[in-house]
XYZ file of C-alpha atoms in Angstrom:
506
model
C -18.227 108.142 0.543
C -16.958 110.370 -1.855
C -19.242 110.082 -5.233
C -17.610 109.094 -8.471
C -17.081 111.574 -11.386
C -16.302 111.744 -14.748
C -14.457 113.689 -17.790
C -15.023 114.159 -20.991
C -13.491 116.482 -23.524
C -14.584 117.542 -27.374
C -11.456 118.411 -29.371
C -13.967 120.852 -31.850
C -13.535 122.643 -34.524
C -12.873 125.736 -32.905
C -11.627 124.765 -29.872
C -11.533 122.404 -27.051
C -14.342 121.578 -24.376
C -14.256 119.730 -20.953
C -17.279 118.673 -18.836
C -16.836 117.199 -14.989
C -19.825 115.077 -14.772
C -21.579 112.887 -11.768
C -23.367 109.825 -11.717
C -26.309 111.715 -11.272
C -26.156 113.566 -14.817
C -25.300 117.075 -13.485
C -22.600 119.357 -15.043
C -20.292 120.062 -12.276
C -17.279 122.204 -14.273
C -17.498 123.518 -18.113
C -14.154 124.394 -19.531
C -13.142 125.920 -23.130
C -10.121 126.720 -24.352
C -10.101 127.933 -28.168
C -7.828 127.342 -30.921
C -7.077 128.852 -34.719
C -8.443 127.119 -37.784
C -5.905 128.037 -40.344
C -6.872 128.447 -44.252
C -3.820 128.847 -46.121
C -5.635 128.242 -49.611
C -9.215 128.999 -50.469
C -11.202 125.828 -49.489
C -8.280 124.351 -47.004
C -8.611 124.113 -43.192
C -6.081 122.698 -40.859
C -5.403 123.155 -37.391
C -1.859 122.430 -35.352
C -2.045 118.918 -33.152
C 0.439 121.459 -30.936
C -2.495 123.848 -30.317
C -5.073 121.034 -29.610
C -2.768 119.254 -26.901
C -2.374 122.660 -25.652
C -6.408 123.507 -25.645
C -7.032 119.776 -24.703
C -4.658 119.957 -21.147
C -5.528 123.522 -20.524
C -9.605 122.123 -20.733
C -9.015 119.467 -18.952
C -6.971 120.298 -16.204
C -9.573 123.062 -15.310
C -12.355 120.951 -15.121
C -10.347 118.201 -13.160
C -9.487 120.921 -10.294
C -13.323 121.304 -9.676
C -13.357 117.688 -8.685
C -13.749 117.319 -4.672
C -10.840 114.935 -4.698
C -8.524 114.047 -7.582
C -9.441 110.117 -6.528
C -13.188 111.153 -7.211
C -12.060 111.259 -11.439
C -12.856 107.559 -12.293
C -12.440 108.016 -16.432
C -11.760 110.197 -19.239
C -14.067 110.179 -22.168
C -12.432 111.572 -25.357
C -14.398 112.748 -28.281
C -13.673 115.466 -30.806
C -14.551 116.769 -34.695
C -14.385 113.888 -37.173
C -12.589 112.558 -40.360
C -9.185 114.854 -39.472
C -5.698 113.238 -41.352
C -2.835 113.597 -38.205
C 0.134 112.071 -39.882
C 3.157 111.341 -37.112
C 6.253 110.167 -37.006
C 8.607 107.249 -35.330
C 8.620 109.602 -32.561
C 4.923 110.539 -32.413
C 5.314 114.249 -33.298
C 3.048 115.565 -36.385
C 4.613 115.604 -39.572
C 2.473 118.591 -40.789
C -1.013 120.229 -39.387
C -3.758 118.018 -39.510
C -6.379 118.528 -42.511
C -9.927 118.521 -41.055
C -13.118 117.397 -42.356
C -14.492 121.017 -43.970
C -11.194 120.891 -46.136
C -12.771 120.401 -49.451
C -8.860 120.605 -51.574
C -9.405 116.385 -52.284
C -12.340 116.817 -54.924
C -9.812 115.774 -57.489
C -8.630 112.535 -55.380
C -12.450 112.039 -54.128
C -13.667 111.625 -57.894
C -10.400 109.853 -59.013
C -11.381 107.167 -55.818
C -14.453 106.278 -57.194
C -13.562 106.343 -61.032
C -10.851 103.615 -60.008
C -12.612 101.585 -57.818
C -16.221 102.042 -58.705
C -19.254 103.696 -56.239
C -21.191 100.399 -55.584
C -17.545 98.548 -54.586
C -16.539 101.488 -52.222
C -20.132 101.093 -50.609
C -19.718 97.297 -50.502
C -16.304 97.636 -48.636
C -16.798 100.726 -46.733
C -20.809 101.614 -46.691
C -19.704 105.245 -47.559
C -17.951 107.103 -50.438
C -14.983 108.845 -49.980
C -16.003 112.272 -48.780
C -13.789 114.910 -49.848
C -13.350 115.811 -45.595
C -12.413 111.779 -45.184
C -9.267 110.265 -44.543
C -8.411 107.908 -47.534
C -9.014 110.921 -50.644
C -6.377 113.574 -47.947
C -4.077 110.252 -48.264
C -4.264 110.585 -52.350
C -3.143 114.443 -51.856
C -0.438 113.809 -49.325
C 0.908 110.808 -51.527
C 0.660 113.479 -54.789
C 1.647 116.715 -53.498
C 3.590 115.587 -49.956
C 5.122 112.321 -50.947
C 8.008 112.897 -48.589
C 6.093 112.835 -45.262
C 4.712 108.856 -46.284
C 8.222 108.164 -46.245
C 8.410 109.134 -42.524
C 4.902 108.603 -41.505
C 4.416 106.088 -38.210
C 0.890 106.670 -37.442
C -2.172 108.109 -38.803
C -4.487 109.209 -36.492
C -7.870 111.085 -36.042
C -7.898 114.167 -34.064
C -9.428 113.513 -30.879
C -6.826 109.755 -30.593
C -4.197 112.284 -31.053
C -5.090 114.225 -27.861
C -5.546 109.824 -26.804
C -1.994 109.326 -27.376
C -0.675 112.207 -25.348
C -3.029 111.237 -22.318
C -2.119 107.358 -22.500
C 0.770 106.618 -25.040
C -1.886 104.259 -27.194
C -2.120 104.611 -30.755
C -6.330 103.795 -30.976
C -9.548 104.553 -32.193
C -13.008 103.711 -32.199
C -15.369 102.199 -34.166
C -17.595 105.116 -35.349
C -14.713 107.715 -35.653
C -13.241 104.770 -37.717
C -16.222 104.665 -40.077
C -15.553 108.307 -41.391
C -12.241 107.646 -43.155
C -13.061 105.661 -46.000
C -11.256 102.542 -45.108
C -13.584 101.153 -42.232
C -15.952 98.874 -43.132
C -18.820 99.502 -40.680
C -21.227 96.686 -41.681
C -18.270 94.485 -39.747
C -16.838 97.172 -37.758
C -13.235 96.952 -38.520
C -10.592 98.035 -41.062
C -10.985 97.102 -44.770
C -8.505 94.760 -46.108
C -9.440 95.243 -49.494
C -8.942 99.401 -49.282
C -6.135 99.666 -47.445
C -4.411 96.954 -50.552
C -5.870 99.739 -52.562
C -4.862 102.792 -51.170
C -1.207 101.411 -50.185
C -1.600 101.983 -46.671
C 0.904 100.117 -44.177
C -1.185 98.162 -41.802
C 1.122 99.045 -38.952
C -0.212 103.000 -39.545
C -3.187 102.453 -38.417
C -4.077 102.296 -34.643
C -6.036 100.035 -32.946
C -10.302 99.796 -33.107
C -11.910 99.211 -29.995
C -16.057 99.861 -29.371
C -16.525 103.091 -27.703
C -17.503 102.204 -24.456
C -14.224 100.301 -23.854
C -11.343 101.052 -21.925
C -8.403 102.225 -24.619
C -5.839 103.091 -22.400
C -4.843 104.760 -19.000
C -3.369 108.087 -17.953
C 0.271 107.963 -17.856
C 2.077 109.711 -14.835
C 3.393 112.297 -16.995
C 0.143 113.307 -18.153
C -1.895 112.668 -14.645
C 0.984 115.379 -12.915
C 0.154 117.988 -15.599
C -3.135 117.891 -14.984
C -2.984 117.183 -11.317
C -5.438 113.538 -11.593
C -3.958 110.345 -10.188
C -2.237 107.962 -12.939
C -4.045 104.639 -14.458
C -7.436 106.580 -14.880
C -9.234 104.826 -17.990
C -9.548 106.710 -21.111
C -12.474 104.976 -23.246
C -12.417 104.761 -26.627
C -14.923 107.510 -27.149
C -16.769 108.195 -30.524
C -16.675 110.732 -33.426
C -18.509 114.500 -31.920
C -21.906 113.184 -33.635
C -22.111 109.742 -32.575
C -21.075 111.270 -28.998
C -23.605 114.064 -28.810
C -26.438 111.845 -29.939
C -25.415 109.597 -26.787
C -26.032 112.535 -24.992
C -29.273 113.156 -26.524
C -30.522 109.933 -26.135
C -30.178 108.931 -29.707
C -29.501 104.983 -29.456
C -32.856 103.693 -30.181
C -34.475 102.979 -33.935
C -36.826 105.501 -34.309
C -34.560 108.233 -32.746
C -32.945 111.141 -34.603
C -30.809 114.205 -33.495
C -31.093 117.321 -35.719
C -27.817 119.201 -34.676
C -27.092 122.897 -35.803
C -23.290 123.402 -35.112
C -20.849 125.014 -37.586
C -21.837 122.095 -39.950
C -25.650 120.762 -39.259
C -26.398 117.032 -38.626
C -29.400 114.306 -38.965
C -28.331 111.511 -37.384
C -30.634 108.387 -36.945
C -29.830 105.405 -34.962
C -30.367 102.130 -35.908
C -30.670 98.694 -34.964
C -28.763 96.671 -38.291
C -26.753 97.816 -40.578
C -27.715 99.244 -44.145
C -26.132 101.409 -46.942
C -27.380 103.725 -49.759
C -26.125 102.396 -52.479
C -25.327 105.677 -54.447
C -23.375 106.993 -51.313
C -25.472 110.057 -50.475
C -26.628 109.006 -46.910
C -23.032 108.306 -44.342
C -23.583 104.949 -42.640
C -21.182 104.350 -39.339
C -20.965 101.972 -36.426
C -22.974 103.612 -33.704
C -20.601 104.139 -30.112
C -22.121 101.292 -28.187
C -22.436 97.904 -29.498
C -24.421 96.363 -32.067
C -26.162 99.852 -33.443
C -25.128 101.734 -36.641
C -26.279 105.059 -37.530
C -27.247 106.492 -41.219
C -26.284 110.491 -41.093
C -26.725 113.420 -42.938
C -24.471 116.728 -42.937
C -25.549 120.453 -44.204
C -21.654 121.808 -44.755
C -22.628 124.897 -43.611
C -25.311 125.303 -41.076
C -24.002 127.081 -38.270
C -21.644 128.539 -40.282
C -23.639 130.368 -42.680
C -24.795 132.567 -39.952
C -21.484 133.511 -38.460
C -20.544 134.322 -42.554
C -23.248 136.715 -42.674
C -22.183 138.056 -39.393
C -18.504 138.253 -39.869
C -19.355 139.735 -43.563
C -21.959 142.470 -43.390
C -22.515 142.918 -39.445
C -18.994 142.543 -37.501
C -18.929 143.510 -34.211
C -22.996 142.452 -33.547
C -23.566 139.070 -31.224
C -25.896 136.694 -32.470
C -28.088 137.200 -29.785
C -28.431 140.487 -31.781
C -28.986 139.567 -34.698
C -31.410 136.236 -35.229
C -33.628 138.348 -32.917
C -34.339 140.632 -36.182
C -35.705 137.842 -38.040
C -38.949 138.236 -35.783
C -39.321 141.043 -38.359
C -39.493 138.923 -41.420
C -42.493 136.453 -41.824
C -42.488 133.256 -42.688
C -40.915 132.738 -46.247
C -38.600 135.797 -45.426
C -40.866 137.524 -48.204
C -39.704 135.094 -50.973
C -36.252 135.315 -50.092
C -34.209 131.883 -50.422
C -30.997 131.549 -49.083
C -28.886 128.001 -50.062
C -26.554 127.006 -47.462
C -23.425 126.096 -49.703
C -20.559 127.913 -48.669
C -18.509 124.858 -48.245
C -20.227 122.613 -51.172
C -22.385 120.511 -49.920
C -22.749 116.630 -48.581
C -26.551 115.450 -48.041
C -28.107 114.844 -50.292
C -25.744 116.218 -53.388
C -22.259 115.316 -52.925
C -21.144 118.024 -55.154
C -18.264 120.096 -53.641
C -18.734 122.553 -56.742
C -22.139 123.564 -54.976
C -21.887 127.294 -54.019
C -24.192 129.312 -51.831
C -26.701 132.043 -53.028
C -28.764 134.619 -52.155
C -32.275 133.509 -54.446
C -35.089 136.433 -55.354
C -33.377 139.176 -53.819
C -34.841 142.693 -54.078
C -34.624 146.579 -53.242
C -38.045 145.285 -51.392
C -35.682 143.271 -49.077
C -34.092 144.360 -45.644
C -31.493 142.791 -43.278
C -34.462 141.009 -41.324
C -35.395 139.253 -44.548
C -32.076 138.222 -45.242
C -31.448 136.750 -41.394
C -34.355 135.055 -41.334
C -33.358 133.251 -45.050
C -30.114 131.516 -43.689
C -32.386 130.052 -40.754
C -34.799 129.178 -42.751
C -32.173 128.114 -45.650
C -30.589 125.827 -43.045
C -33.725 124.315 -41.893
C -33.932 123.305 -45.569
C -31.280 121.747 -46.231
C -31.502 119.520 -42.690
C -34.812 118.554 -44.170
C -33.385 117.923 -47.083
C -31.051 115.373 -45.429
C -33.617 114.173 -43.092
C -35.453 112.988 -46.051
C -32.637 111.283 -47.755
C -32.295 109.005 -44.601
C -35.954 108.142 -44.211
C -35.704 107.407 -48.499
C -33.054 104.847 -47.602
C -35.711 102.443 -45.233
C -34.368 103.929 -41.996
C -37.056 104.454 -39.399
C -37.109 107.939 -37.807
C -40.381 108.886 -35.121
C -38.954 111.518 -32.899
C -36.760 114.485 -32.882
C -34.331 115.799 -30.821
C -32.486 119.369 -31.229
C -29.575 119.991 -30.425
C -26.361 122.261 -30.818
C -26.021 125.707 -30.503
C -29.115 126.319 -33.375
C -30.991 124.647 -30.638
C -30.699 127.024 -27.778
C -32.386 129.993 -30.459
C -36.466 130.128 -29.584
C -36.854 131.249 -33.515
C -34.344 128.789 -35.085
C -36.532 126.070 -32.562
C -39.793 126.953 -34.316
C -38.335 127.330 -37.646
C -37.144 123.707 -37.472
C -40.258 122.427 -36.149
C -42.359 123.966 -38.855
C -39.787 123.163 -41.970
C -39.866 119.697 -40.578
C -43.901 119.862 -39.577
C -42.814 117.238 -36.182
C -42.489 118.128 -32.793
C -39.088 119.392 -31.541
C -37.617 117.756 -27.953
C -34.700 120.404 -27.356
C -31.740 118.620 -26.112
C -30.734 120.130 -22.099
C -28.386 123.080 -22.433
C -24.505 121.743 -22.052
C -25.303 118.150 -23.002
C -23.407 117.801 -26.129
C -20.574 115.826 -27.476
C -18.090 116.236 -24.612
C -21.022 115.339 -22.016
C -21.789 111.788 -24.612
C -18.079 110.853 -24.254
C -18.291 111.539 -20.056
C -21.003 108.982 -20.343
C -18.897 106.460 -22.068
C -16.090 106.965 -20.092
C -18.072 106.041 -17.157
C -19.114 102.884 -18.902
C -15.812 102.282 -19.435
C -14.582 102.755 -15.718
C -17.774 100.584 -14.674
C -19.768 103.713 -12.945
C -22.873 101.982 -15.325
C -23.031 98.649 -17.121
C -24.229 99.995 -20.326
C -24.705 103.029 -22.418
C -28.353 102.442 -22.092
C -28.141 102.406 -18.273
C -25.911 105.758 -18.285
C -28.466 107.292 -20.157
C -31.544 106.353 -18.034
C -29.734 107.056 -15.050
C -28.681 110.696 -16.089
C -31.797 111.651 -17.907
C -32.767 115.258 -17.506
C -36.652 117.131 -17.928
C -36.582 118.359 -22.090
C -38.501 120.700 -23.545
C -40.678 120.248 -26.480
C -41.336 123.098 -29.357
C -44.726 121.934 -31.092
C -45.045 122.929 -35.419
C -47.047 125.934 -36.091
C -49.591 126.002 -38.587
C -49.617 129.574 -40.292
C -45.435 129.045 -40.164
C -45.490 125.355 -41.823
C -47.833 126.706 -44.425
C -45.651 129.200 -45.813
C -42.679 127.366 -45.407
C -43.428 124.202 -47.157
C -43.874 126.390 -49.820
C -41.078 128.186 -49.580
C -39.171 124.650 -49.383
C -40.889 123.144 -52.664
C -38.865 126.448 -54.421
C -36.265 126.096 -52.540
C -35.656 122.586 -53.872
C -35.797 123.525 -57.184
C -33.046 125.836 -57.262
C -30.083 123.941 -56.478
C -30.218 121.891 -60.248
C -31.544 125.088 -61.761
C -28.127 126.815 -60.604
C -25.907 123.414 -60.903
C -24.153 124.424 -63.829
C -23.332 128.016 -62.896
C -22.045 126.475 -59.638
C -19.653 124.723 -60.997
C -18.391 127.140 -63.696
C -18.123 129.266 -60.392
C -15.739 126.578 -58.508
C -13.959 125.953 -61.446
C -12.749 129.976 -61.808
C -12.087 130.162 -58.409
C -9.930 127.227 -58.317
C -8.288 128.718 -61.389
C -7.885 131.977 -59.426
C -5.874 130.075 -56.944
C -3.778 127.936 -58.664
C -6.013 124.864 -57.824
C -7.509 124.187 -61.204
């Protein structure tokens, strides 16, 4: 009897990734394929839908010949970087590249949202404000600046239901990828009447919300030839690349929180009903199975503040070069504070005007000091959002790290002792694209439940303990560290204001 297997595929941020998966939980095939992130203005991002489909099929396609038998593939799973604007037309080709969630060019249209309608009635419809990387403030630009495209616009989609509609021919979506636009109301898990009235959006734009462990279309014979599967496979819904990496993790439980270092870094807490923070500050989203929500909190630039440092002042050195030298810094990186906002910042300050810095540097200082302040800097500011959850009522009792931050022995302990709680470290390869494999074998009926997929698959984790000496110094250094991002608020956003002015963007 030939044993059942499953696909799933993260449409990231810097590229596409495929996992063939068993019922058993093992990895069987690992495919990337990598694509450009475009910046034609200081503080834009977009990527081409052309280069994802390409990434996507090129993933996927390798990963699907590593299956014994094509027949063996019982589902897709699809999940990908969130809160992406894809705006098609009648014949479901892109009207322009996609603008992604680190785009931060809607601070004007974010601010004029909730001026208009008011922060407690965009919570009350939504749960969320309107991010500056969400949907509904990119609409406000396109509908200012592009006003053409609406005219010819068919569907809107999010990035990873674009890659959806090129596997299947559905226009779809799912519930937690849904609750990052700003239109989604997540308390009842389906569009908001009363935004898209205000935002003038044409109900037939829109694609269909389904929960993520449902079916949402097949494979179509022109897209089961090109990547050499059998036609009528199910494609679940899937789920947003957090809410499908914590259902890798594990994180589906109250009490359960993943701390993910990626580009961007991630708290995300599951829980059992639904609640918002009023003021906005904390995301709130329908969890991808069922009657869960989560409450989430992003550092912009996690991840990404090392590979700045790298790309700036050490190009052509590996990581696994350089966070090594940190070993040669203590604790505190010798009073050396490092704030994480290269990209603004979400949790728990909402201020896209936020800009990083380099805090009590010296002649004293040397490139050890500095690598260890990012990690430490990062840790911060996931604390930081960590504690902006728990100060909304939500319950969180265990940790689980994950994301590339995670597979780092120093960046491990640093965690651990910034957040003084023991560390599980999330199995190497189980991220995102291995959470939507699980729900696309929910889906396809390989397991009745997410629940069941994840006891069945569950793998031996290991578990990084706080220090003492480390936690000592860096609680510390985190008390200072906390005051310095109102000390510098104002020169911040002088700052952002004469570099938009630089650009043209003022």
């Amino acid at each position: 009897m030939s044993t059942p297997t499953v696909i799933g595929l993260d449409l990231g941020t810097t590229g596409a990734r495929a996992v063939l998966a068993d019922a058993s939980g093992a990895t069987l095939a690992v495919h990337e394929a990598p694509y450009e992130l475009h910046t034609p203005r200081p503080g834009w991002a977009e990527q081409s839908p052309a280069d994802w489909e390409r990434a996507a099929f090129e993933a996927l396609s390798a990963v699907a010949s590593r299956a014994r038998r094509a027949g063996d593939v019982r589902a897709i799973g699809l999940t990908g970087q969130m809160h992406g604007l894809t705006l098609l037309d009648r014949a479901q080709q892109p009207l322009r590249d996609a603008i992604l969630w680190c785009d931060l060019r809607t601070g004007p249209q974010r601010r004029e949202l909730e001026d208009a309608i008011g922060v407690r009635t965009l919570v009350r419809y939504t749960g969320n404000l309107p991010l500056e990387g969400f949907q509904a403030p990119k609409l406000v630009w396109i509908r200012r600046h592009e006003p053409r495209l609406l005219e010819r616009t068919a569907h809107m989609l999010l990035p990873k239901d674009f890659i959806r509609l090129r596997l299947s021919g559905e226009c779809c979506t799912d519930v937690s990828d849904a609750s990052g636009t700003g239109y989604f109301d997540s308390a009842t898990r389906c569009w908001s009447d009363q935004m898209i009235e205000m935002l003038a959006i044409d109900q037939a734009w829109l694609p269909e919300v389904r929960e993520s462990p449902e079916m949402a279309g097949t494979l179509t014979p022109t897209a089961a030839e090109r990547l050499g599967l059998r036609p009528g496979i199910p494609i679940a819904a899937g789920a947003g690349d957090q809410p499908a990496g914590a259902v890798a993790a594990g994180i589906v439980a109250e009490g359960d929180a993943a701390v993910t270092i990626g580009s961007s870094g991630v708290v995300f807490a599951a829980a059992s009903r639904y609640g918002a923070a009023a003021d906005g500050r904390v995301q709130v989203g329908a969890h991808a199975l069922p009657q869960r929500w989560y409450l989430m909190g992003v550092t912009q630039a996690a991840g990404l503040s090392l590979r700045w440092l790298r790309d700036t002042f050490m190009p052509g050195i590996s990581y696994e070069q350089i966070v090594p030298e940190a070993t040669d810094s203590p604790p505190g990186s010798r009073g050396l504070l490092w704030m994480p906002y290269l990209q603004g910042e979400r949790t728990p300050h909402l201020d896209a005007d936020a800009r990083g810095a380099l805090v009590g540097l010296t002649t004293a200082h040397r490139r050890a000091d500095i690598v260890r302040a990012v990690l430490e800097g990062v840790a911060f500011s996931l604390r930081d959002a960590a504690q902006a959850i728990q100060g909304v009522g939500a319950l969180v009792e265990r940790f689980t790290l994950a994301g590339g931050g995670a597979r780092s022995p120093l960046w491990r302990q640093i965690v651990a002792d910034v957040f003084d709680a023991p560390m599980q470290i999330e199995p190497e390869g189980r991220g995102p694209a291995y959470g939507a494999a699980l729900l696309g074998a929910v889906a396809s009926g390989v397991f009745a439940s997410v629940e069941e997929a994840i006891r069945n698959t569950a793998a031996a984790r290991a578990t990084v303990a706080p220090s003492t000496g480390g936690g000592v110094a860096l609680n510390a250094a985190y008390a200072r560290y906390r005051d310095v991002y109102p000390a510098l608020a104002e020169v911040s956003r002088a700052s952002a204001a004469a570099q938009a002015s630089e650009t043209g963007d003022a």
